[in-house]
PDB file of C-alpha atoms in Angstrom:
ATOM      1  CA  UNK A   1       0.000   0.000   0.000  1.00 62.00           C
ATOM      2  CA  UNK A   2       2.614   2.538  -1.126  1.00 67.00           C
ATOM      3  CA  UNK A   3       1.088   6.022  -1.118  1.00 77.00           C
ATOM      4  CA  UNK A   4       1.805   9.421  -2.585  1.00 82.00           C
ATOM      5  CA  UNK A   5       1.375  12.834  -0.995  1.00 82.00           C
ATOM      6  CA  UNK A   6      -2.220  13.160  -2.206  1.00 85.00           C
ATOM      7  CA  UNK A   7      -3.197   9.852  -0.628  1.00 87.00           C
ATOM      8  CA  UNK A   8      -1.379  10.855   2.543  1.00 89.00           C
ATOM      9  CA  UNK A   9      -3.478  14.022   2.563  1.00 91.00           C
ATOM     10  CA  UNK A  10      -6.649  11.939   2.425  1.00 92.00           C
ATOM     11  CA  UNK A  11      -5.447   9.689   5.261  1.00 92.00           C
ATOM     12  CA  UNK A  12      -4.623  12.754   7.341  1.00 93.00           C
ATOM     13  CA  UNK A  13      -8.064  14.237   6.732  1.00 94.00           C
ATOM     14  CA  UNK A  14      -9.727  11.007   7.868  1.00 93.00           C
ATOM     15  CA  UNK A  15      -7.567  10.220  10.891  1.00 94.00           C
ATOM     16  CA  UNK A  16      -6.104  13.492  12.128  1.00 94.00           C
ATOM     17  CA  UNK A  17      -8.699  13.939  14.880  1.00 95.00           C
ATOM     18  CA  UNK A  18      -8.133  10.411  16.155  1.00 95.00           C
ATOM     19  CA  UNK A  19      -4.343  10.660  16.159  1.00 95.00           C
ATOM     20  CA  UNK A  20      -4.247  14.179  17.546  1.00 95.00           C
ATOM     21  CA  UNK A  21      -6.760  13.367  20.293  1.00 94.00           C
ATOM     22  CA  UNK A  22      -4.804  10.329  21.434  1.00 94.00           C
ATOM     23  CA  UNK A  23      -1.595  12.366  21.470  1.00 94.00           C
ATOM     24  CA  UNK A  24      -3.223  15.266  23.285  1.00 93.00           C
ATOM     25  CA  UNK A  25      -4.889  13.163  25.970  1.00 92.00           C
ATOM     26  CA  UNK A  26      -1.723  11.175  26.630  1.00 92.00           C
ATOM     27  CA  UNK A  27       0.716  14.081  26.649  1.00 90.00           C
ATOM     28  CA  UNK A  28      -1.528  16.831  27.957  1.00 88.00           C
ATOM     29  CA  UNK A  29       0.425  19.338  25.898  1.00 88.00           C
ATOM     30  CA  UNK A  30      -1.130  20.910  22.804  1.00 90.00           C
ATOM     31  CA  UNK A  31       2.177  21.689  21.074  1.00 91.00           C
ATOM     32  CA  UNK A  32       3.727  18.359  21.895  1.00 91.00           C
ATOM     33  CA  UNK A  33       0.577  16.585  20.734  1.00 93.00           C
ATOM     34  CA  UNK A  34       0.795  18.271  17.339  1.00 94.00           C
ATOM     35  CA  UNK A  35       4.460  17.317  17.079  1.00 93.00           C
ATOM     36  CA  UNK A  36       3.618  13.722  17.955  1.00 94.00           C
ATOM     37  CA  UNK A  37       0.704  13.600  15.517  1.00 95.00           C
ATOM     38  CA  UNK A  38       2.862  14.982  12.710  1.00 95.00           C
ATOM     39  CA  UNK A  39       5.520  12.376  13.414  1.00 94.00           C
ATOM     40  CA  UNK A  40       2.892   9.633  13.391  1.00 94.00           C
ATOM     41  CA  UNK A  41       1.702  10.609   9.918  1.00 94.00           C
ATOM     42  CA  UNK A  42       5.266  10.945   8.654  1.00 93.00           C
ATOM     43  CA  UNK A  43       5.992   7.465   9.982  1.00 92.00           C
ATOM     44  CA  UNK A  44       2.841   6.321   8.225  1.00 92.00           C
ATOM     45  CA  UNK A  45       4.003   7.885   4.951  1.00 91.00           C
ATOM     46  CA  UNK A  46       7.291   6.007   5.215  1.00 88.00           C
ATOM     47  CA  UNK A  47       5.781   2.712   6.318  1.00 87.00           C
ATOM     48  CA  UNK A  48       2.587   2.681   4.272  1.00 84.00           C
ATOM     49  CA  UNK A  49       3.862  -0.028   1.939  1.00 84.00           C
ATOM     50  CA  UNK A  50       3.845  -2.503   4.833  1.00 85.00           C
ATOM     51  CA  UNK A  51       0.177  -1.858   5.580  1.00 85.00           C
ATOM     52  CA  UNK A  52      -2.411  -4.058   3.986  1.00 86.00           C
ATOM     53  CA  UNK A  53      -5.608  -2.017   4.089  1.00 85.00           C
ATOM     54  CA  UNK A  54      -7.674   0.705   5.725  1.00 87.00           C
ATOM     55  CA  UNK A  55      -8.334  -1.236   8.923  1.00 89.00           C
ATOM     56  CA  UNK A  56      -4.687  -2.127   9.255  1.00 90.00           C
ATOM     57  CA  UNK A  57      -3.781   1.508   8.658  1.00 91.00           C
ATOM     58  CA  UNK A  58      -6.172   2.681  11.392  1.00 92.00           C
ATOM     59  CA  UNK A  59      -4.825   0.060  13.810  1.00 93.00           C
ATOM     60  CA  UNK A  60      -1.274   1.085  12.946  1.00 94.00           C
ATOM     61  CA  UNK A  61      -1.972   4.798  13.390  1.00 94.00           C
ATOM     62  CA  UNK A  62      -3.527   4.225  16.809  1.00 95.00           C
ATOM     63  CA  UNK A  63      -0.683   2.058  17.953  1.00 94.00           C
ATOM     64  CA  UNK A  64       2.053   4.419  16.750  1.00 94.00           C
ATOM     65  CA  UNK A  65       0.181   7.399  18.195  1.00 95.00           C
ATOM     66  CA  UNK A  66       0.140   5.710  21.616  1.00 95.00           C
ATOM     67  CA  UNK A  67       3.800   4.722  21.453  1.00 94.00           C
ATOM     68  CA  UNK A  68       4.982   8.058  20.113  1.00 94.00           C
ATOM     69  CA  UNK A  69       2.948   9.988  22.687  1.00 93.00           C
ATOM     70  CA  UNK A  70       4.207   7.950  25.626  1.00 92.00           C
ATOM     71  CA  UNK A  71       7.767   8.207  24.313  1.00 91.00           C
ATOM     72  CA  UNK A  72       7.450  11.969  23.963  1.00 90.00           C
ATOM     73  CA  UNK A  73       6.043  12.198  27.442  1.00 86.00           C
ATOM     74  CA  UNK A  74       8.909  10.232  28.939  1.00 85.00           C
ATOM     75  CA  UNK A  75      11.437  12.114  26.867  1.00 83.00           C
ATOM     76  CA  UNK A  76      10.180  15.452  27.973  1.00 77.00           C
ATOM     77  CA  UNK A  77       9.932  14.188  31.564  1.00 63.00           C
ATOM     78  CA  UNK A  78       7.657  16.926  32.701  1.00 54.00           C
ATOM     79  CA  UNK A  79       4.560  16.785  34.809  1.00 51.00           C
ATOM     80  CA  UNK A  80       1.520  16.365  32.590  1.00 49.00           C
ATOM     81  CA  UNK A  81      -0.641  18.066  35.172  1.00 50.00           C
ATOM     82  CA  UNK A  82       1.203  21.328  34.595  1.00 47.00           C
ATOM     83  CA  UNK A  83       1.019  21.051  30.826  1.00 48.00           C
ATOM     84  CA  UNK A  84      -2.658  20.223  30.965  1.00 47.00           C
ATOM     85  CA  UNK A  85      -3.479  23.732  32.089  1.00 50.00           C
ATOM     86  CA  UNK A  86      -2.163  25.150  28.820  1.00 49.00           C
ATOM     87  CA  UNK A  87      -4.688  23.540  26.567  1.00 48.00           C
ATOM     88  CA  UNK A  88      -7.541  22.736  28.880  1.00 49.00           C
ATOM     89  CA  UNK A  89      -8.167  26.445  29.285  1.00 48.00           C
ATOM     90  CA  UNK A  90      -7.523  27.537  25.712  1.00 48.00           C
ATOM     91  CA  UNK A  91      -8.599  24.765  23.441  1.00 48.00           C
ATOM     92  CA  UNK A  92     -10.781  22.465  25.371  1.00 47.00           C
ATOM     93  CA  UNK A  93     -14.024  24.433  25.285  1.00 45.00           C
ATOM     94  CA  UNK A  94     -13.785  25.062  21.561  1.00 43.00           C
ATOM     95  CA  UNK A  95     -12.799  21.512  20.709  1.00 45.00           C
ATOM     96  CA  UNK A  96     -15.445  19.813  22.766  1.00 43.00           C
ATOM     97  CA  UNK A  97     -18.040  22.380  21.818  1.00 42.00           C
ATOM     98  CA  UNK A  98     -17.568  21.488  18.162  1.00 45.00           C
ATOM     99  CA  UNK A  99     -18.266  17.845  18.808  1.00 45.00           C
ATOM    100  CA  UNK A 100     -21.934  18.614  19.292  1.00 43.00           C
ATOM    101  CA  UNK A 101     -24.463  16.791  21.409  1.00 43.00           C
ATOM    102  CA  UNK A 102     -22.457  17.303  24.573  1.00 45.00           C
ATOM    103  CA  UNK A 103     -24.175  15.628  27.466  1.00 51.00           C
ATOM    104  CA  UNK A 104     -22.010  17.177  30.120  1.00 56.00           C
ATOM    105  CA  UNK A 105     -21.087  20.777  30.722  1.00 65.00           C
ATOM    106  CA  UNK A 106     -17.747  22.069  29.547  1.00 68.00           C
ATOM    107  CA  UNK A 107     -16.734  22.593  33.161  1.00 72.00           C
ATOM    108  CA  UNK A 108     -17.183  18.907  33.938  1.00 75.00           C
ATOM    109  CA  UNK A 109     -15.414  17.927  30.741  1.00 76.00           C
ATOM    110  CA  UNK A 110     -12.450  20.127  31.547  1.00 79.00           C
ATOM    111  CA  UNK A 111     -12.279  18.646  35.036  1.00 80.00           C
ATOM    112  CA  UNK A 112     -12.363  15.120  33.661  1.00 82.00           C
ATOM    113  CA  UNK A 113      -9.574  15.979  31.234  1.00 83.00           C
ATOM    114  CA  UNK A 114      -7.535  17.318  34.129  1.00 84.00           C
ATOM    115  CA  UNK A 115      -8.172  14.222  36.212  1.00 87.00           C
ATOM    116  CA  UNK A 116      -7.269  11.993  33.311  1.00 89.00           C
ATOM    117  CA  UNK A 117      -3.862  13.633  33.057  1.00 88.00           C
ATOM    118  CA  UNK A 118      -3.288  13.032  36.737  1.00 89.00           C
ATOM    119  CA  UNK A 119      -3.560   9.241  36.580  1.00 91.00           C
ATOM    120  CA  UNK A 120      -0.532   7.056  35.745  1.00 92.00           C
ATOM    121  CA  UNK A 121       0.364   6.776  32.083  1.00 91.00           C
ATOM    122  CA  UNK A 122      -0.396   3.047  31.505  1.00 92.00           C
ATOM    123  CA  UNK A 123      -3.852   3.478  33.006  1.00 94.00           C
ATOM    124  CA  UNK A 124      -4.450   6.660  31.036  1.00 93.00           C
ATOM    125  CA  UNK A 125      -3.571   4.952  27.756  1.00 94.00           C
ATOM    126  CA  UNK A 126      -6.169   2.264  28.362  1.00 94.00           C
ATOM    127  CA  UNK A 127      -8.844   4.704  29.511  1.00 93.00           C
ATOM    128  CA  UNK A 128      -8.302   6.935  26.468  1.00 93.00           C
ATOM    129  CA  UNK A 129      -8.476   4.023  24.056  1.00 93.00           C
ATOM    130  CA  UNK A 130     -11.582   2.682  25.758  1.00 93.00           C
ATOM    131  CA  UNK A 131     -13.558   5.884  26.137  1.00 91.00           C
ATOM    132  CA  UNK A 132     -12.236   8.058  23.336  1.00 91.00           C
ATOM    133  CA  UNK A 133     -11.758   5.402  20.682  1.00 91.00           C
ATOM    134  CA  UNK A 134     -14.576   3.122  21.904  1.00 91.00           C
ATOM    135  CA  UNK A 135     -12.283   0.112  21.730  1.00 93.00           C
ATOM    136  CA  UNK A 136     -13.122  -3.036  23.682  1.00 93.00           C
ATOM    137  CA  UNK A 137     -10.472  -4.538  26.001  1.00 94.00           C
ATOM    138  CA  UNK A 138      -9.624  -7.242  23.464  1.00 95.00           C
ATOM    139  CA  UNK A 139      -8.836  -4.651  20.803  1.00 94.00           C
ATOM    140  CA  UNK A 140      -6.820  -2.564  23.253  1.00 95.00           C
ATOM    141  CA  UNK A 141      -4.861  -5.640  24.301  1.00 95.00           C
ATOM    142  CA  UNK A 142      -4.054  -6.411  20.678  1.00 94.00           C
ATOM    143  CA  UNK A 143      -3.048  -2.821  20.009  1.00 94.00           C
ATOM    144  CA  UNK A 144      -0.746  -2.575  23.026  1.00 94.00           C
ATOM    145  CA  UNK A 145       0.509  -6.142  22.856  1.00 93.00           C
ATOM    146  CA  UNK A 146      -0.668  -6.833  26.406  1.00 93.00           C
ATOM    147  CA  UNK A 147      -2.830  -9.592  27.884  1.00 95.00           C
ATOM    148  CA  UNK A 148      -6.542  -8.794  28.034  1.00 94.00           C
ATOM    149  CA  UNK A 149      -6.482  -9.326  31.809  1.00 95.00           C
ATOM    150  CA  UNK A 150      -3.856  -6.591  32.162  1.00 95.00           C
ATOM    151  CA  UNK A 151      -5.900  -4.210  30.055  1.00 95.00           C
ATOM    152  CA  UNK A 152      -9.018  -4.902  32.112  1.00 95.00           C
ATOM    153  CA  UNK A 153      -7.088  -4.437  35.322  1.00 95.00           C
ATOM    154  CA  UNK A 154      -5.619  -1.126  34.082  1.00 95.00           C
ATOM    155  CA  UNK A 155      -9.056   0.019  33.020  1.00 94.00           C
ATOM    156  CA  UNK A 156     -10.574  -0.843  36.379  1.00 94.00           C
ATOM    157  CA  UNK A 157      -7.768   0.816  38.324  1.00 94.00           C
ATOM    158  CA  UNK A 158      -7.877   3.861  36.065  1.00 93.00           C
ATOM    159  CA  UNK A 159     -11.594   4.305  36.605  1.00 92.00           C
ATOM    160  CA  UNK A 160     -11.249   3.773  40.336  1.00 92.00           C
ATOM    161  CA  UNK A 161      -8.562   6.432  40.502  1.00 92.00           C
ATOM    162  CA  UNK A 162     -10.646   8.815  38.429  1.00 90.00           C
ATOM    163  CA  UNK A 163     -13.650   8.278  40.699  1.00 89.00           C
ATOM    164  CA  UNK A 164     -11.543   8.854  43.802  1.00 88.00           C
ATOM    165  CA  UNK A 165     -10.020  12.023  42.408  1.00 87.00           C
ATOM    166  CA  UNK A 166     -13.392  13.185  41.131  1.00 85.00           C
ATOM    167  CA  UNK A 167     -14.938  12.676  44.548  1.00 84.00           C
ATOM    168  CA  UNK A 168     -12.389  15.105  45.965  1.00 81.00           C
ATOM    169  CA  UNK A 169     -12.121  17.700  43.215  1.00 77.00           C
ATOM    170  CA  UNK A 170     -15.603  17.675  41.666  1.00 68.00           C
ATOM    171  CA  UNK A 171     -17.781  17.890  44.741  1.00 67.00           C
ATOM    172  CA  UNK A 172     -19.830  20.661  43.163  1.00 63.00           C
ATOM    173  CA  UNK A 173     -20.839  18.346  40.288  1.00 62.00           C
ATOM    174  CA  UNK A 174     -21.436  15.168  42.264  1.00 57.00           C
ATOM    175  CA  UNK A 175     -24.445  14.747  44.471  1.00 53.00           C
TER     176      UNK A 175
ATOM    177  CA  UNK B   1     -16.448   9.429  30.718  1.00 50.00           C
ATOM    178  CA  UNK B   2     -18.579   9.985  27.672  1.00 49.00           C
ATOM    179  CA  UNK B   3     -17.050  13.432  27.374  1.00 60.00           C
ATOM    180  CA  UNK B   4     -13.863  11.909  25.963  1.00 81.00           C
ATOM    181  CA  UNK B   5     -14.629  12.982  22.455  1.00 85.00           C
ATOM    182  CA  UNK B   6     -12.061  13.411  19.793  1.00 89.00           C
ATOM    183  CA  UNK B   7     -10.518  16.833  19.583  1.00 88.00           C
ATOM    184  CA  UNK B   8     -10.057  18.759  16.350  1.00 91.00           C
ATOM    185  CA  UNK B   9      -6.487  18.863  15.106  1.00 91.00           C
ATOM    186  CA  UNK B  10      -4.920  22.343  14.952  1.00 92.00           C
ATOM    187  CA  UNK B  11      -5.679  24.462  11.897  1.00 92.00           C
ATOM    188  CA  UNK B  12      -3.303  23.778   9.018  1.00 92.00           C
ATOM    189  CA  UNK B  13      -2.186  20.501  10.547  1.00 93.00           C
ATOM    190  CA  UNK B  14      -2.545  18.480   7.340  1.00 92.00           C
ATOM    191  CA  UNK B  15      -0.674  21.097   5.316  1.00 92.00           C
ATOM    192  CA  UNK B  16       2.204  21.085   7.771  1.00 93.00           C
ATOM    193  CA  UNK B  17       2.478  17.292   7.706  1.00 91.00           C
ATOM    194  CA  UNK B  18       2.381  17.236   3.910  1.00 91.00           C
ATOM    195  CA  UNK B  19       5.055  19.910   3.776  1.00 91.00           C
ATOM    196  CA  UNK B  20       7.301  17.829   6.013  1.00 90.00           C
ATOM    197  CA  UNK B  21       6.493  14.658   4.078  1.00 88.00           C
ATOM    198  CA  UNK B  22       7.431  16.164   0.733  1.00 86.00           C
ATOM    199  CA  UNK B  23      10.501  17.885   2.189  1.00 84.00           C
ATOM    200  CA  UNK B  24      11.980  14.627   3.416  1.00 68.00           C
ATOM    201  CA  UNK B  25      11.570  12.008   0.735  1.00 59.00           C
ATOM    202  CA  UNK B  26      13.945   9.625   2.465  1.00 54.00           C
ATOM    203  CA  UNK B  27      13.078   8.248   5.889  1.00 51.00           C
ATOM    204  CA  UNK B  28      14.797  10.330   8.537  1.00 49.00           C
ATOM    205  CA  UNK B  29      15.641   7.536  10.973  1.00 52.00           C
ATOM    206  CA  UNK B  30      17.488   5.567   8.336  1.00 45.00           C
ATOM    207  CA  UNK B  31      20.228   8.129   7.850  1.00 50.00           C
ATOM    208  CA  UNK B  32      21.652   8.060  11.363  1.00 53.00           C
ATOM    209  CA  UNK B  33      21.310   4.289  11.340  1.00 51.00           C
ATOM    210  CA  UNK B  34      23.208   4.125   8.045  1.00 55.00           C
ATOM    211  CA  UNK B  35      25.889   6.426   9.379  1.00 62.00           C
ATOM    212  CA  UNK B  36      26.139   4.433  12.538  1.00 63.00           C
ATOM    213  CA  UNK B  37      26.533   1.226  10.521  1.00 73.00           C
ATOM    214  CA  UNK B  38      29.067   2.823   8.243  1.00 79.00           C
ATOM    215  CA  UNK B  39      31.070   4.114  11.170  1.00 83.00           C
ATOM    216  CA  UNK B  40      31.196   0.655  12.726  1.00 88.00           C
ATOM    217  CA  UNK B  41      32.280  -0.818   9.404  1.00 89.00           C
ATOM    218  CA  UNK B  42      35.123   1.696   9.248  1.00 91.00           C
ATOM    219  CA  UNK B  43      36.162   0.913  12.805  1.00 92.00           C
ATOM    220  CA  UNK B  44      36.043  -2.808  12.021  1.00 93.00           C
ATOM    221  CA  UNK B  45      38.128  -2.379   8.872  1.00 94.00           C
ATOM    222  CA  UNK B  46      40.787  -0.313  10.662  1.00 95.00           C
ATOM    223  CA  UNK B  47      40.881  -2.800  13.534  1.00 96.00           C
ATOM    224  CA  UNK B  48      41.281  -5.693  11.077  1.00 96.00           C
ATOM    225  CA  UNK B  49      44.158  -3.918   9.293  1.00 97.00           C
ATOM    226  CA  UNK B  50      45.888  -3.208  12.618  1.00 97.00           C
ATOM    227  CA  UNK B  51      45.546  -6.832  13.704  1.00 97.00           C
ATOM    228  CA  UNK B  52      46.892  -8.000  10.333  1.00 97.00           C
ATOM    229  CA  UNK B  53      49.964  -5.764  10.577  1.00 97.00           C
ATOM    230  CA  UNK B  54      50.549  -6.814  14.186  1.00 97.00           C
ATOM    231  CA  UNK B  55      50.460 -10.493  13.169  1.00 97.00           C
ATOM    232  CA  UNK B  56      52.806  -9.914  10.200  1.00 97.00           C
ATOM    233  CA  UNK B  57      55.235  -7.936  12.370  1.00 97.00           C
ATOM    234  CA  UNK B  58      55.231 -10.679  14.970  1.00 97.00           C
ATOM    235  CA  UNK B  59      55.875 -13.345  12.315  1.00 97.00           C
ATOM    236  CA  UNK B  60      58.777 -11.366  10.841  1.00 97.00           C
ATOM    237  CA  UNK B  61      60.270 -11.037  14.333  1.00 97.00           C
ATOM    238  CA  UNK B  62      59.972 -14.815  14.850  1.00 96.00           C
ATOM    239  CA  UNK B  63      61.629 -15.527  11.487  1.00 96.00           C
ATOM    240  CA  UNK B  64      64.521 -13.166  12.270  1.00 96.00           C
ATOM    241  CA  UNK B  65      64.995 -14.689  15.696  1.00 96.00           C
ATOM    242  CA  UNK B  66      65.069 -18.184  14.249  1.00 96.00           C
ATOM    243  CA  UNK B  67      67.630 -17.134  11.624  1.00 96.00           C
ATOM    244  CA  UNK B  68      69.828 -15.575  14.317  1.00 96.00           C
ATOM    245  CA  UNK B  69      69.623 -18.724  16.456  1.00 96.00           C
ATOM    246  CA  UNK B  70      70.491 -20.887  13.418  1.00 95.00           C
ATOM    247  CA  UNK B  71      73.471 -18.654  12.656  1.00 95.00           C
ATOM    248  CA  UNK B  72      74.731 -18.858  16.276  1.00 95.00           C
ATOM    249  CA  UNK B  73      74.235 -22.624  16.212  1.00 95.00           C
ATOM    250  CA  UNK B  74      76.296 -22.906  13.017  1.00 95.00           C
ATOM    251  CA  UNK B  75      79.076 -20.752  14.492  1.00 95.00           C
ATOM    252  CA  UNK B  76      79.078 -22.848  17.656  1.00 95.00           C
ATOM    253  CA  UNK B  77      79.280 -26.097  15.651  1.00 94.00           C
ATOM    254  CA  UNK B  78      82.179 -24.739  13.628  1.00 93.00           C
ATOM    255  CA  UNK B  79      83.966 -23.638  16.788  1.00 94.00           C
ATOM    256  CA  UNK B  80      83.444 -27.079  18.348  1.00 93.00           C
ATOM    257  CA  UNK B  81      84.798 -28.816  15.252  1.00 92.00           C
ATOM    258  CA  UNK B  82      87.858 -26.573  15.242  1.00 92.00           C
ATOM    259  CA  UNK B  83      88.431 -27.218  18.932  1.00 92.00           C
ATOM    260  CA  UNK B  84      88.034 -30.992  18.497  1.00 91.00           C
ATOM    261  CA  UNK B  85      90.569 -30.979  15.650  1.00 91.00           C
ATOM    262  CA  UNK B  86      93.105 -28.977  17.641  1.00 91.00           C
ATOM    263  CA  UNK B  87      92.696 -31.217  20.669  1.00 90.00           C
ATOM    264  CA  UNK B  88      93.149 -34.408  18.553  1.00 90.00           C
ATOM    265  CA  UNK B  89      96.271 -32.991  16.970  1.00 91.00           C
ATOM    266  CA  UNK B  90      97.758 -32.003  20.344  1.00 89.00           C
ATOM    267  CA  UNK B  91      96.942 -35.436  21.778  1.00 88.00           C
ATOM    268  CA  UNK B  92      98.671 -37.157  18.846  1.00 89.00           C
ATOM    269  CA  UNK B  93     101.826 -35.075  19.275  1.00 89.00           C
ATOM    270  CA  UNK B  94     101.909 -35.728  23.019  1.00 88.00           C
ATOM    271  CA  UNK B  95     101.568 -39.479  22.410  1.00 87.00           C
ATOM    272  CA  UNK B  96     104.366 -39.361  19.900  1.00 89.00           C
ATOM    273  CA  UNK B  97     106.514 -37.756  22.581  1.00 87.00           C
ATOM    274  CA  UNK B  98     105.625 -40.643  24.897  1.00 85.00           C
ATOM    275  CA  UNK B  99     103.161 -38.803  27.097  1.00 80.00           C
ATOM    276  CA  UNK B 100      99.764 -40.198  27.852  1.00 73.00           C
ATOM    277  CA  UNK B 101      97.082 -37.451  27.793  1.00 64.00           C
ATOM    278  CA  UNK B 102      93.914 -37.771  29.819  1.00 61.00           C
ATOM    279  CA  UNK B 103      94.919 -40.708  31.954  1.00 54.00           C
TER     280      UNK B 103
END
């Protein structure tokens, strides 16, 4: 599946939100997320001949986005909580507002984004893939190369942590 | 958790990626890898040449040493033969004079 620049453009148009969102939610840094997303698509451009179809390409993009984002995060070795402030305030309301049909207020959404960035990276990866990408644990396990039991455990622990943190920081939203 | 919706990529994102993609036709990670491989090949080649010259030098030294030992051996043999001859001649003359040598 060798591609030219025009085909790459089409792939970017289709998948840029997915790749960028994964990068943003894992790094918590808007600039770094764009850098990561660009690198993912450049990697895709170079490796496209190894990919066998659209589904494989989507799987590949998700996987590389996760790996590149976690690598960037470790490389930068900065606290994601601090970086989260940068985009949560500036971009979050616009971005989520555009999605339409929001069932929760932007304040709650911003809080959840903040909480998400405060949980450990392996748990965050699983939570993002589950609740942003709507992937089931089996798919996540395949993507990350981990046992399904590990993925389920990370998901459970991630949600528990989020609930605990939410109980403390989102008292005004929880009755 | 349902608020985890995908976020829009920054404006002009696709254009920036395409610009980078067309700017670098060759894969970026391959170049350092190639250089790294090339550097190791050079180091290997130089090391092999050094080892070769060290082995040759050692062999030449061994050959020279053997030649010197052979030469000394030959000189010693000659000296022994000369000495044996002189001693035999002296013994013969002493016997002719009626003296027993070595008894």
